[in-house]
Amino acid sequence: DISHESPVYSPAQMEKGGIHYCKHPTVSKLPPTPDETRDFIALVDRLQKEIDDLMEKREDPSLPRPLVGVHCHYGYNRTGFLIVCYLIEQLDYPVKDAVAEFNRCRPPGIRHDHFIDELHARYAGIKRVPTL
């Protein structure tokens, strides 16, 4: 849960149902900072390692692999931004391909241009143009 707000669901109920809940708050309408991005990537990597360890210990390997779910309030801008950052940093996607993959999987994709601009500035070395 990368929203800054309290979720509309009960994290305790999710835990009771076998869903591990993690809170990684980010501010609405702003691209996550480099520090927030770094911490998000570290969190996902840690969760993936926990899943790998679980899969090795399972007696029945035919059971589906657990997934990592990410959401903010609507699931487009902050969610898309951080998932795209993960694709770029951990899976070596080029920026354009990572954005296209998120858009394909979560149409219509990242909605706010300033999130896309920040991705290009951060990862493609495109300099920001000063605004008036």
C-alpha positions as CSV (number, residue, x, y, z in Angstrom):
1,D,0.0,0.0,0.0
2,I,1.9,3.1,-1.2
3,S,-0.9,5.5,-0.5
4,H,-0.4,8.0,2.3
5,E,-4.0,7.6,3.5
6,S,-5.4,4.8,5.6
7,P,-6.8,2.1,3.4
8,V,-10.5,1.6,3.0
9,Y,-10.0,-2.1,3.9
10,S,-8.7,-3.6,7.1
11,P,-5.0,-4.6,6.9
12,A,-5.6,-6.9,9.9
13,Q,-8.3,-8.8,8.1
14,M,-6.0,-9.2,5.1
15,E,-3.3,-10.6,7.3
16,K,-5.9,-13.0,8.8
17,G,-6.8,-14.1,5.2
18,G,-3.1,-14.8,4.5
19,I,-2.2,-11.6,2.6
20,H,0.9,-10.0,4.0
21,Y,0.3,-6.2,4.2
22,C,3.1,-3.6,3.9
23,K,2.7,0.2,4.1
24,H,5.1,2.3,2.1
25,P,3.4,5.8,2.0
26,T,4.0,8.3,-0.8
27,V,2.3,11.7,-1.4
28,S,-0.5,11.9,-3.9
29,K,0.0,13.8,-7.1
30,L,3.8,13.8,-6.8
31,P,6.2,11.4,-8.3
32,P,7.9,9.4,-5.5
33,T,11.3,10.8,-4.5
34,P,14.5,8.9,-5.3
35,D,14.7,7.8,-1.7
36,E,11.1,6.5,-1.7
37,T,11.8,4.7,-5.0
38,R,15.0,3.1,-3.6
39,D,13.1,2.0,-0.5
40,F,10.2,0.6,-2.6
41,I,12.6,-1.4,-4.8
42,A,14.3,-2.8,-1.7
43,L,10.9,-3.7,-0.2
44,V,9.9,-5.6,-3.4
45,D,13.2,-7.3,-3.6
46,R,12.9,-8.4,0.1
47,L,9.3,-9.7,-0.6
48,Q,10.5,-11.6,-3.7
49,K,13.2,-13.2,-1.7
50,E,10.7,-14.3,0.9
51,I,8.5,-15.7,-1.8
52,D,11.6,-17.6,-3.3
53,D,12.3,-19.0,0.1
54,L,8.7,-20.1,0.6
55,M,8.7,-21.7,-2.9
56,E,11.8,-23.8,-2.0
57,K,10.2,-25.1,1.2
58,R,6.8,-26.0,-0.3
59,E,6.0,-29.6,-0.5
60,D,3.7,-29.1,-3.4
61,P,5.5,-27.2,-6.2
62,S,2.4,-27.1,-8.3
63,L,0.8,-24.4,-6.1
64,P,0.9,-21.0,-7.7
65,R,3.6,-18.6,-6.8
66,P,2.5,-15.8,-4.4
67,L,2.4,-12.3,-6.0
68,V,3.4,-8.9,-4.9
69,G,0.5,-6.4,-5.3
70,V,1.0,-2.6,-5.3
71,H,-1.6,0.1,-5.1
72,C,-2.0,3.8,-4.3
73,H,-5.4,5.4,-4.3
74,Y,-6.3,4.8,-8.0
75,G,-3.5,2.5,-9.0
76,Y,-2.2,4.6,-12.0
77,N,0.3,7.3,-11.2
78,R,2.3,6.5,-8.1
79,T,1.7,2.8,-8.6
80,G,2.8,3.0,-12.2
81,F,5.7,5.2,-11.5
82,L,7.2,2.8,-8.9
83,I,6.5,-0.3,-10.9
84,V,8.1,1.3,-13.9
85,C,11.1,2.2,-11.8
86,Y,11.3,-1.4,-10.7
87,L,11.2,-2.6,-14.3
88,I,14.0,-0.2,-15.2
89,E,16.3,-0.7,-12.2
90,Q,15.8,-4.4,-11.5
91,L,14.8,-5.9,-14.9
92,D,16.8,-3.6,-17.2
93,Y,13.8,-2.3,-19.2
94,P,14.4,0.9,-21.2
95,V,12.2,3.7,-19.9
96,K,9.9,3.7,-23.0
97,D,9.4,-0.1,-22.8
98,A,8.7,0.0,-19.0
99,V,6.1,2.7,-19.4
100,A,4.5,0.8,-22.3
101,E,4.4,-2.4,-20.3
102,F,2.7,-0.8,-17.4
103,N,0.2,0.9,-19.7
104,R,-0.5,-2.4,-21.4
105,C,-1.1,-4.2,-18.0
106,R,-3.0,-1.3,-16.3
107,P,-4.8,0.7,-19.0
108,P,-4.7,3.6,-19.6
109,G,-1.4,3.6,-17.6
110,I,0.2,6.6,-16.0
111,R,-2.1,9.5,-16.5
112,H,-0.1,12.5,-15.4
113,D,2.5,13.8,-17.7
114,H,4.7,15.1,-14.9
115,F,5.2,11.5,-13.7
116,I,6.3,10.4,-17.2
117,D,8.5,13.5,-17.5
118,E,10.2,12.6,-14.1
119,L,10.8,9.0,-15.3
120,H,12.6,10.3,-18.4
121,A,14.5,12.9,-16.5
122,R,15.6,10.3,-13.9
123,Y,16.4,7.4,-16.1
124,A,16.9,8.6,-19.7
125,G,18.9,11.7,-18.9
126,I,16.5,14.1,-20.5
127,K,16.9,17.4,-18.9
128,R,13.8,19.2,-17.5
129,V,12.8,22.4,-19.3
130,P,12.1,25.3,-16.9
131,T,8.5,26.3,-16.8
132,L,7.3,29.9,-16.7
